[in-house]
Short mmCIF file of C-alpha atoms and ligand atoms in Angstrom, two decimals:
data_model
loop_
_atom_site.label_atom_id
_atom_site.label_comp_id
_atom_site.label_asym_id
_atom_site.label_seq_id
_atom_site.Cartn_x
_atom_site.Cartn_y
_atom_site.Cartn_z
CA MET A 481 -58.11 72.03 -25.84
CA LYS A 482 -60.94 69.76 -26.80
CA VAL A 483 -60.84 68.62 -30.81
CA LEU A 484 -62.94 66.35 -32.75
CA VAL A 485 -62.52 63.21 -35.18
CA VAL A 486 -63.93 62.75 -38.29
CA GLY A 487 -63.79 59.13 -39.28
CA SER A 488 -64.23 55.60 -38.52
CA GLY A 489 -62.00 53.39 -39.41
CA GLY A 490 -58.97 52.56 -37.84
CA ARG A 491 -57.18 54.99 -39.67
CA GLU A 492 -58.87 57.18 -36.96
CA HIS A 493 -57.90 54.55 -34.41
CA ALA A 494 -54.70 55.42 -35.44
CA LEU A 495 -55.11 59.84 -35.27
CA VAL A 496 -57.01 59.74 -31.85
CA TRP A 497 -54.41 57.05 -30.23
CA LYS A 498 -51.21 59.51 -31.38
CA LEU A 499 -53.93 62.71 -30.35
CA SER A 500 -54.34 61.91 -26.97
CA GLN A 501 -50.48 61.18 -26.48
CA SER A 502 -50.36 64.95 -26.35
CA SER A 503 -50.36 66.91 -22.96
CA ARG A 504 -52.11 69.65 -24.86
CA VAL A 505 -55.31 67.40 -25.34
CA ASP A 506 -57.79 67.64 -22.72
CA LYS A 507 -60.46 65.23 -24.01
CA ILE A 508 -61.32 63.71 -28.08
CA PHE A 509 -64.31 63.88 -29.48
CA CYS A 510 -64.62 61.42 -32.55
CA ALA A 511 -67.66 61.56 -34.46
CA PRO A 512 -68.86 58.57 -35.74
CA GLY A 513 -66.05 56.36 -34.05
CA ASN A 514 -66.45 52.95 -33.27
CA ALA A 515 -66.33 50.68 -30.46
CA GLY A 516 -62.35 50.82 -30.10
CA ILE A 517 -61.68 54.75 -30.53
CA ALA A 518 -65.38 54.55 -27.64
CA GLU A 519 -62.00 53.54 -25.11
CA THR A 520 -60.35 56.88 -25.26
CA ALA A 521 -62.63 59.14 -27.31
CA GLU A 522 -66.58 60.08 -27.27
CA CYS A 523 -67.81 59.05 -29.64
CA VAL A 524 -70.36 61.19 -30.61
CA GLU A 525 -72.51 59.87 -33.09
CA ILE A 526 -72.59 62.17 -36.55
CA ASN A 527 -71.99 60.96 -39.74
CA ALA A 528 -69.03 61.47 -40.93
CA GLU A 529 -70.75 63.20 -44.39
CA ASP A 530 -72.86 65.33 -42.54
CA ILE A 531 -71.32 69.26 -41.67
CA GLU A 532 -74.54 71.08 -41.24
CA GLY A 533 -74.02 68.49 -37.96
CA LEU A 534 -70.22 68.78 -37.01
CA LEU A 535 -70.24 72.18 -37.99
CA ASN A 536 -73.17 72.71 -34.65
CA PHE A 537 -71.52 69.90 -32.95
CA ALA A 538 -67.79 72.22 -33.12
CA LYS A 539 -69.53 74.88 -32.20
CA TYR A 540 -71.79 73.44 -29.14
CA GLU A 541 -69.06 72.25 -27.92
CA GLY A 542 -65.80 74.75 -28.77
CA ILE A 543 -63.56 72.37 -30.12
CA ASP A 544 -59.65 73.88 -30.67
CA LEU A 545 -59.52 71.66 -33.42
CA THR A 546 -61.17 69.37 -35.78
CA VAL A 547 -59.31 66.44 -37.30
CA VAL A 548 -60.98 65.06 -40.65
CA GLY A 549 -59.12 61.33 -41.92
CA PRO A 550 -61.60 60.79 -44.91
CA GLU A 551 -61.51 62.44 -48.33
CA ALA A 552 -65.55 62.60 -48.90
CA PRO A 553 -66.30 64.91 -46.39
CA LEU A 554 -62.81 67.20 -47.57
CA THR A 555 -64.37 66.62 -51.15
CA LYS A 556 -68.33 67.88 -49.79
CA GLY A 557 -66.90 71.27 -47.92
CA ILE A 558 -65.76 70.58 -44.51
CA VAL A 559 -63.07 72.67 -44.49
CA ASP A 560 -64.46 75.66 -46.22
CA ALA A 561 -67.72 75.31 -43.36
CA PHE A 562 -66.01 75.92 -40.75
CA VAL A 563 -63.16 77.96 -42.12
CA LYS A 564 -65.85 80.16 -43.29
CA GLU A 565 -67.47 79.96 -39.90
CA GLY A 566 -63.86 80.85 -38.00
CA ARG A 567 -62.93 77.13 -37.33
CA ARG A 568 -60.13 76.09 -37.00
CA ILE A 569 -60.11 72.56 -39.19
CA PHE A 570 -56.83 69.53 -40.48
CA GLY A 571 -57.14 69.12 -44.24
CA PRO A 572 -57.85 71.22 -47.54
CA ASP A 573 -61.19 72.73 -49.05
CA SER A 574 -63.44 71.04 -51.64
CA SER A 575 -60.76 73.20 -54.37
CA ALA A 576 -57.98 71.69 -52.73
CA ALA A 577 -59.90 67.77 -52.52
CA ARG A 578 -59.80 67.56 -55.82
CA LEU A 579 -56.13 66.37 -56.27
CA GLU A 580 -58.08 63.47 -55.35
CA GLY A 581 -61.80 64.41 -56.17
CA SER A 582 -60.91 64.26 -59.63
CA LYS A 583 -58.58 61.94 -61.20
CA VAL A 584 -58.83 63.85 -65.02
CA PHE A 585 -58.36 67.46 -62.68
CA ALA A 586 -55.47 65.96 -61.04
CA LYS A 587 -53.94 64.39 -64.22
CA ASP A 588 -54.24 67.40 -65.70
CA PHE A 589 -52.89 69.40 -62.83
CA MET A 590 -49.39 66.85 -63.46
CA LEU A 591 -48.97 67.10 -67.39
CA LYS A 592 -49.85 70.81 -66.32
CA TYR A 593 -46.56 71.32 -64.32
CA GLY A 594 -44.81 68.36 -65.48
CA ILE A 595 -45.35 66.30 -62.40
CA PRO A 596 -44.40 62.08 -63.95
CA THR A 597 -47.02 60.52 -63.67
CA ALA A 598 -48.49 57.92 -66.35
CA GLU A 599 -49.64 59.11 -70.03
CA TYR A 600 -53.32 59.04 -69.64
CA LYS A 601 -56.01 60.35 -72.34
CA THR A 602 -59.71 61.62 -71.19
CA PHE A 603 -63.37 60.33 -72.28
CA THR A 604 -66.64 61.30 -71.71
CA SER A 605 -68.21 59.50 -74.95
CA TYR A 606 -67.48 54.97 -74.34
CA LEU A 607 -67.05 54.82 -78.12
CA HIS A 608 -64.23 56.67 -78.07
CA ALA A 609 -61.92 55.64 -75.35
CA GLU A 610 -63.43 52.08 -75.85
CA GLU A 611 -61.53 53.27 -79.91
CA TYR A 612 -58.32 54.20 -78.30
CA ILE A 613 -58.13 51.36 -75.37
CA ARG A 614 -58.10 48.96 -78.89
CA LEU A 615 -55.77 51.48 -80.18
CA LYS A 616 -52.68 50.94 -76.70
CA GLY A 617 -53.78 47.54 -76.17
CA ALA A 618 -53.20 45.52 -72.78
CA PRO A 619 -52.59 46.16 -69.94
CA ILE A 620 -53.63 49.01 -70.04
CA VAL A 621 -55.83 50.88 -67.26
CA ILE A 622 -58.68 52.59 -67.01
CA LYS A 623 -60.18 54.67 -64.33
CA ALA A 624 -63.48 56.49 -63.00
CA ASP A 625 -63.29 60.57 -63.07
CA GLY A 626 -65.22 60.43 -59.50
CA LEU A 627 -64.76 59.43 -56.26
CA ALA A 628 -65.71 55.98 -56.23
CA ALA A 629 -64.91 54.79 -52.86
CA GLY A 630 -61.16 53.22 -53.68
CA LYS A 631 -63.26 50.85 -56.50
CA GLY A 632 -62.98 52.97 -59.01
CA VAL A 633 -59.40 51.84 -61.16
CA VAL A 634 -59.74 48.67 -63.26
CA VAL A 635 -55.78 47.47 -64.00
CA ALA A 636 -56.58 45.65 -67.51
CA GLU A 637 -54.04 42.41 -68.34
CA ASN A 638 -56.89 41.68 -70.92
CA MET A 639 -58.21 43.52 -74.57
CA ASP A 640 -61.39 41.99 -72.38
CA ASP A 641 -61.28 43.15 -68.89
CA ALA A 642 -60.20 46.79 -69.95
CA ILE A 643 -63.52 46.54 -71.95
CA LYS A 644 -65.42 45.39 -69.39
CA ALA A 645 -64.39 47.73 -67.61
CA LEU A 646 -64.68 50.13 -69.61
CA ARG A 647 -68.85 49.16 -70.06
CA MET A 648 -68.92 48.60 -66.01
CA ILE A 649 -67.64 52.47 -65.34
CA MET A 650 -69.24 54.36 -68.45
CA LYS A 651 -72.21 52.12 -69.36
CA ASP A 652 -73.65 50.91 -66.36
CA ARG A 653 -72.95 53.44 -64.51
CA VAL A 654 -71.95 51.85 -61.29
CA PHE A 655 -70.40 54.08 -59.53
CA GLY A 656 -72.94 57.03 -60.83
CA ASP A 657 -71.78 60.44 -62.14
CA ALA A 658 -68.14 59.28 -60.98
CA GLY A 659 -68.05 57.41 -64.39
CA GLU A 660 -68.98 60.47 -66.53
CA ARG A 661 -65.45 60.44 -67.60
CA VAL A 662 -62.98 58.32 -67.19
CA VAL A 663 -59.16 58.02 -67.63
CA VAL A 664 -57.58 55.81 -70.07
CA GLU A 665 -53.43 55.28 -68.87
CA GLN A 666 -50.13 53.71 -68.71
CA CYS A 667 -49.39 50.88 -67.41
CA LEU A 668 -46.64 51.42 -65.09
CA LYS A 669 -44.37 48.56 -63.89
CA GLY A 670 -42.70 49.08 -60.96
CA GLU A 671 -42.65 48.72 -56.54
CA GLU A 672 -46.08 50.88 -55.15
CA ALA A 673 -45.25 52.77 -52.49
CA SER A 674 -46.53 55.76 -50.53
CA PHE A 675 -45.41 58.52 -48.95
CA MET A 676 -47.07 61.53 -47.17
CA VAL A 677 -46.34 64.96 -46.40
CA LEU A 678 -47.65 68.05 -44.41
CA ILE A 679 -48.40 70.37 -46.45
CA ASP A 680 -49.85 74.53 -44.47
CA GLY A 681 -50.13 76.77 -47.80
CA LYS A 682 -46.83 77.73 -47.82
CA THR A 683 -44.47 74.85 -46.35
CA VAL A 684 -44.02 70.53 -46.82
CA LEU A 685 -42.70 68.59 -44.56
CA PRO A 686 -42.23 65.00 -45.54
CA LEU A 687 -44.17 62.06 -43.26
CA ALA A 688 -42.08 58.46 -42.89
CA SER A 689 -42.10 56.64 -46.38
CA SER A 690 -44.12 53.31 -46.43
CA GLN A 691 -45.44 51.30 -48.21
CA ASP A 692 -49.06 49.36 -48.37
CA HIS A 693 -50.70 46.15 -49.80
CA LYS A 694 -54.15 46.74 -51.91
CA ARG A 695 -54.78 42.70 -53.43
CA VAL A 696 -56.21 40.63 -50.61
CA PHE A 697 -54.19 37.17 -50.65
CA ASP A 698 -51.49 36.54 -50.89
CA ASN A 699 -48.46 37.83 -53.01
CA ASP A 700 -50.52 40.18 -54.33
CA GLN A 701 -53.12 38.55 -55.66
CA GLY A 702 -57.34 39.15 -56.08
CA PRO A 703 -59.26 42.18 -55.91
CA ASN A 704 -58.26 44.58 -55.23
CA THR A 705 -58.52 46.54 -51.25
CA GLY A 706 -58.57 49.27 -49.31
CA GLY A 707 -55.57 48.22 -48.27
CA MET A 708 -55.15 44.26 -46.38
CA GLY A 709 -51.08 46.00 -44.11
CA ALA A 710 -48.92 48.07 -44.13
CA TYR A 711 -45.42 49.10 -42.86
CA SER A 712 -43.40 51.80 -42.54
CA PRO A 713 -39.93 52.79 -43.34
CA ALA A 714 -39.97 51.64 -46.91
CA PRO A 715 -37.19 50.52 -48.34
CA VAL A 716 -38.10 51.52 -51.71
CA ILE A 717 -37.75 55.07 -50.56
CA SER A 718 -34.49 55.04 -50.49
CA ARG A 719 -32.84 58.77 -50.04
CA ARG A 720 -32.22 58.99 -53.23
CA VAL A 721 -35.71 58.03 -54.22
CA LYS A 722 -36.52 60.78 -52.13
CA THR A 723 -34.70 63.89 -53.30
CA ARG A 724 -36.39 62.14 -56.32
CA ILE A 725 -40.24 62.83 -54.94
CA MET A 726 -38.45 66.29 -53.19
CA ASP A 727 -37.23 67.34 -56.88
CA SER A 728 -39.26 65.97 -58.89
CA ILE A 729 -43.02 66.06 -57.37
CA ILE A 730 -43.11 68.28 -54.82
CA ASN A 731 -41.24 70.81 -56.16
CA PRO A 732 -43.12 71.32 -59.56
CA LEU A 733 -46.01 70.98 -56.82
CA MET A 734 -45.82 73.71 -55.08
CA LYS A 735 -45.24 76.06 -58.03
CA GLY A 736 -48.63 74.37 -59.26
CA LEU A 737 -50.53 74.79 -56.32
CA LYS A 738 -49.15 78.83 -56.44
CA ARG A 739 -50.29 79.31 -59.38
CA GLU A 740 -53.41 78.00 -59.46
CA ARG A 741 -54.10 79.33 -56.50
CA ILE A 742 -55.46 76.51 -54.80
CA ASN A 743 -53.74 77.00 -50.96
CA TYR A 744 -53.93 73.60 -49.37
CA ARG A 745 -54.00 72.68 -45.70
CA GLY A 746 -53.26 69.19 -44.20
CA VAL A 747 -51.80 65.99 -45.57
CA LEU A 748 -50.84 64.97 -49.34
CA TYR A 749 -50.23 61.74 -49.91
CA LEU A 750 -48.89 60.11 -52.97
CA GLY A 751 -49.21 56.53 -54.58
CA LEU A 752 -46.37 56.59 -56.06
CA MET A 753 -45.07 53.36 -58.42
CA ILE A 754 -41.73 53.68 -58.46
CA CYS A 755 -40.31 52.71 -61.80
CA ASP A 756 -36.15 51.61 -61.90
CA GLY A 757 -35.25 54.64 -59.17
CA ARG A 758 -37.92 56.98 -60.79
CA PRO A 759 -41.44 57.86 -59.09
CA TYR A 760 -44.10 58.81 -61.19
CA VAL A 761 -47.26 59.93 -59.77
CA LEU A 762 -50.31 56.89 -59.66
CA GLU A 763 -52.64 58.94 -57.41
CA PHE A 764 -53.00 61.72 -54.90
CA ASN A 765 -54.97 61.46 -51.71
CA CYS A 766 -55.48 64.29 -49.74
CA ARG A 767 -55.73 63.26 -46.08
CA PHE A 768 -53.95 59.97 -44.35
CA GLY A 769 -53.64 56.57 -46.63
CA ASP A 770 -55.36 54.00 -44.66
CA PRO A 771 -53.52 51.31 -42.82
CA GLU A 772 -49.91 53.54 -43.39
CA ALA A 773 -51.55 55.70 -40.67
CA GLN A 774 -51.35 52.87 -38.40
CA PRO A 775 -47.94 52.25 -38.95
CA VAL A 776 -46.63 55.18 -39.58
CA LEU A 777 -47.92 57.09 -36.58
CA MET A 778 -46.32 54.58 -34.36
CA ARG A 779 -43.01 55.85 -35.04
CA LEU A 780 -43.95 58.82 -34.15
CA ASN A 781 -41.93 60.91 -31.63
CA THR A 782 -43.52 64.59 -31.41
CA ASP A 783 -46.61 65.99 -30.80
CA LEU A 784 -49.51 65.02 -32.99
CA PHE A 785 -51.61 67.70 -32.01
CA ASP A 786 -48.77 70.27 -32.23
CA ALA A 787 -48.38 69.58 -35.82
CA LEU A 788 -52.13 69.59 -37.25
CA LYS A 789 -53.07 72.29 -34.90
CA ALA A 790 -49.74 74.26 -36.48
CA THR A 791 -51.20 73.10 -40.70
CA ALA A 792 -53.88 74.56 -39.52
CA GLU A 793 -52.21 77.31 -38.73
CA GLY A 794 -50.09 78.39 -41.05
CA ARG A 795 -47.62 77.55 -38.77
CA LEU A 796 -45.16 74.22 -40.05
CA ARG A 797 -42.01 75.66 -39.99
CA GLU A 798 -42.82 75.84 -36.50
CA ILE A 799 -42.70 71.93 -36.44
CA LYS A 800 -40.15 69.05 -36.75
CA LEU A 801 -41.30 65.69 -36.78
CA ARG A 802 -39.15 62.87 -35.00
CA TRP A 803 -39.61 59.13 -35.46
CA ARG A 804 -38.22 56.12 -34.10
CA ARG A 805 -35.78 54.01 -35.06
CA ASP A 806 -37.53 51.68 -34.82
CA ALA A 807 -39.97 50.30 -37.92
CA SER A 808 -43.13 49.06 -37.08
CA VAL A 809 -45.87 47.13 -39.91
CA CYS A 810 -50.12 46.97 -39.62
CA VAL A 811 -51.68 43.74 -41.02
CA VAL A 812 -54.90 44.15 -41.08
CA LEU A 813 -58.03 40.93 -39.82
CA ALA A 814 -60.33 41.73 -42.21
CA SER A 815 -64.08 39.66 -42.13
CA SER A 816 -64.92 36.59 -44.04
CA GLY A 817 -65.55 37.50 -48.26
CA TYR A 818 -64.61 41.52 -48.31
CA PRO A 819 -63.40 42.84 -49.65
CA GLY A 820 -66.72 41.79 -50.55
CA LYS A 821 -70.05 41.12 -49.52
CA TYR A 822 -69.62 40.29 -45.81
CA GLU A 823 -71.48 39.58 -42.59
CA LYS A 824 -71.06 41.36 -39.37
CA GLY A 825 -71.44 40.65 -35.82
CA LYS A 826 -68.82 37.92 -35.00
CA LEU A 827 -67.87 37.75 -31.71
CA ILE A 828 -63.74 39.21 -31.04
CA LYS A 829 -62.45 37.22 -28.60
CA GLY A 830 -58.25 38.05 -27.80
CA LEU A 831 -58.21 41.39 -27.45
CA GLU A 832 -57.51 41.66 -22.97
CA ALA A 833 -54.02 39.97 -23.99
CA LEU A 834 -52.87 42.14 -26.24
CA LYS A 835 -53.97 45.38 -24.13
CA ASP A 836 -51.16 48.28 -22.88
CA ARG A 837 -48.70 46.57 -24.14
CA ASP A 838 -46.63 49.80 -25.51
CA ASP A 839 -44.71 47.35 -28.44
CA ILE A 840 -47.59 46.34 -29.60
CA VAL A 841 -51.51 48.18 -30.74
CA VAL A 842 -55.33 46.89 -32.15
CA PHE A 843 -56.62 49.61 -33.77
CA HIS A 844 -59.87 49.33 -34.61
CA ALA A 845 -61.30 50.01 -38.06
CA GLY A 846 -64.74 48.04 -38.28
CA THR A 847 -66.22 46.89 -34.55
CA ASP A 848 -69.04 47.46 -32.17
CA ILE A 849 -69.60 46.10 -28.98
CA ASP A 850 -72.83 44.54 -27.66
CA ASN A 851 -75.17 44.16 -25.72
CA ASP A 852 -73.18 42.65 -22.84
CA GLY A 853 -70.40 44.72 -23.85
CA ASN A 854 -68.60 42.75 -26.07
CA PHE A 855 -66.51 43.37 -29.47
CA ILE A 856 -68.69 42.45 -32.32
CA THR A 857 -67.18 43.11 -36.19
CA SER A 858 -68.98 45.27 -38.05
CA GLY A 859 -66.88 46.63 -40.59
CA GLY A 860 -65.10 44.67 -43.95
CA ARG A 861 -61.44 46.25 -42.34
CA VAL A 862 -61.86 44.85 -38.53
CA LEU A 863 -58.48 45.63 -36.86
CA GLY A 864 -55.21 46.50 -37.72
CA VAL A 865 -52.83 45.31 -35.70
CA THR A 866 -49.52 47.46 -35.05
CA ALA A 867 -46.39 46.65 -34.38
CA LEU A 868 -43.24 47.23 -33.24
CA GLY A 869 -39.91 45.89 -33.86
CA ARG A 870 -35.75 47.00 -33.89
CA ASP A 871 -36.15 46.56 -37.85
CA ILE A 872 -38.84 45.52 -40.83
CA LYS A 873 -38.80 41.65 -39.58
CA ALA A 874 -38.72 41.74 -35.96
CA ALA A 875 -41.54 44.35 -36.46
CA LYS A 876 -42.95 41.40 -38.33
CA GLU A 877 -42.79 38.24 -35.89
CA ASN A 878 -44.05 41.15 -33.57
CA ALA A 879 -47.59 41.42 -35.22
CA TYR A 880 -47.67 37.91 -36.02
CA LYS A 881 -47.48 36.49 -32.58
CA ALA A 882 -49.66 38.96 -30.85
CA ILE A 883 -52.55 37.89 -34.26
CA LYS A 884 -52.61 34.58 -32.94
CA LYS A 885 -54.45 36.15 -29.65
CA ILE A 886 -56.52 37.60 -32.03
CA ARG A 887 -60.24 35.28 -33.11
CA PHE A 888 -63.51 35.88 -34.81
CA GLU A 889 -65.42 33.73 -37.07
CA GLY A 890 -64.57 33.96 -41.13
CA MET A 891 -61.04 35.74 -39.66
CA HIS A 892 -58.35 36.52 -42.87
CA TYR A 893 -55.27 38.51 -43.42
CA ARG A 894 -52.54 38.06 -45.73
CA LYS A 895 -49.55 36.36 -44.40
CA ASP A 896 -46.77 38.09 -46.24
CA ILE A 897 -47.41 41.43 -45.27
CA ALA A 898 -43.53 43.20 -45.30
CA ASP A 899 -41.87 39.99 -47.31
CA LYS A 900 -41.30 43.46 -50.34
CA ALA A 901 -39.04 45.07 -47.93
CA ILE A 902 -37.72 41.96 -45.82
CA LYS A 903 -36.29 40.51 -49.23
CA ARG A 904 -34.98 43.41 -50.75
CA GLY A 905 -32.18 43.95 -47.44
P1 AMP B 1042 -55.38 54.97 -57.42
O1 AMP B 1042 -56.44 54.86 -57.12
O2 AMP B 1042 -55.19 55.68 -58.42
O3 AMP B 1042 -54.55 54.74 -56.62
O4 AMP B 1042 -55.41 53.33 -58.48
C1 AMP B 1042 -55.37 51.69 -57.25
C2 AMP B 1042 -54.62 50.94 -57.74
O5 AMP B 1042 -53.97 51.01 -59.28
C3 AMP B 1042 -52.95 51.75 -57.29
O6 AMP B 1042 -52.90 51.40 -56.14
C4 AMP B 1042 -52.14 51.05 -57.76
O7 AMP B 1042 -51.86 49.43 -57.79
C5 AMP B 1042 -53.09 50.40 -59.36
N1 AMP B 1042 -52.94 51.77 -60.74
C6 AMP B 1042 -53.17 52.99 -60.94
N2 AMP B 1042 -53.15 53.61 -61.77
C7 AMP B 1042 -51.80 52.63 -62.41
C8 AMP B 1042 -50.76 52.24 -63.68
N3 AMP B 1042 -50.99 53.55 -63.99
N4 AMP B 1042 -50.14 51.46 -63.15
C9 AMP B 1042 -50.04 50.15 -62.88
N5 AMP B 1042 -51.10 50.36 -60.98
C10 AMP B 1042 -51.27 51.36 -61.77
N1 LIG B 1043 -54.25 52.88 -48.48
C1 LIG B 1043 -54.74 53.27 -49.47
C2 LIG B 1043 -55.93 54.92 -49.33
O1 LIG B 1043 -55.55 54.58 -47.72
O2 LIG B 1043 -56.08 55.23 -50.13
#
């Protein structure tokens, strides 16, 4: 079978890595991919949002399954276009992807179907939004409605920051049309966790739980990033919390999708806040989390190709997912300056030493090859060093030991990935 993976980050590298272990997969292409992915898949120079180009390529190559990594092509209708032409593809169509593509849609959906989430109000008028923010007081959360590359949410600790955020989104339009509407919501206090499920329209299959680290510095300080590291499983999602997620979130969600005639096929990511053992939805994503996909897929003991193909075909009932007992920890190595401005083209040293290890995989996120064939940096998040261990503590030690071998100019990373889980015991 031939597979095409769409995207170019650590998540896509993890997908390619896991898919390549399937005995059913003969060849993997990745568009556009990166230097690490190129060691396993054939990278093709098609942009992840060039739907027509990707469809033409899939037809020309006779691709059996296309797997979409990032959200942008999903909200733009890549699945609709492939399905129309009778091509098998993993991911939700544009109507289902609105759960991520529009925060207003997602919040209204949750309210309508009784899914626990922060109290909120939606605004198209700057003045009304400002009035409401002043009435509610800080801390308060301001969210641009549309996609903003993960930067459209501000958790404002004081009134000044809240008004500044509202101005930036609605007046300065730094996210363009994504800021035409805003959601203003109550700030929830608790511990965050990520919970992903495969959905084939009818059947729901949970993946192993995980936890991301959004802030750039240790102890959750500094600005938000795409994610500086993640581990799996997340102890905050105890058996009891998981039952609550299934009962209070997934069940009403499936009922709502059916009622709204939304045929969700793909992976749905729940960004959760666990408050006193009760899960609340902060956000839906219509794709695998990144970096969460890296530690989660490292623990998967089932053929990923079978699972994704079955999801696309509505046969998820036939699949059982098995997980390694081992825990996993992924630490992201980032370029100097990230999540702000950063330089590219820095030589990456030490990767050779970690090759062919079963317990460590270095997933590439932003890497390229220079003219001499060396790995160089080409993005903000550069590598995801992902390690297994008999428990989270052992996996953490394993990951940080591996990192000691890797160097590039300006490299920075958090030193406290997974500490929350270790403290929990
Ligand atoms: P989102 O993209 O909606 O997940 O928001 C990004 C980040 O903002 C989340 O991972 C949380 O850390 C934070 N956040 C979002 N909504 C809330 C909320 N209602 N209360 C507290 N923190 C939030
Ligand atoms: N790591 C958070 C996300 O993928 O949205």
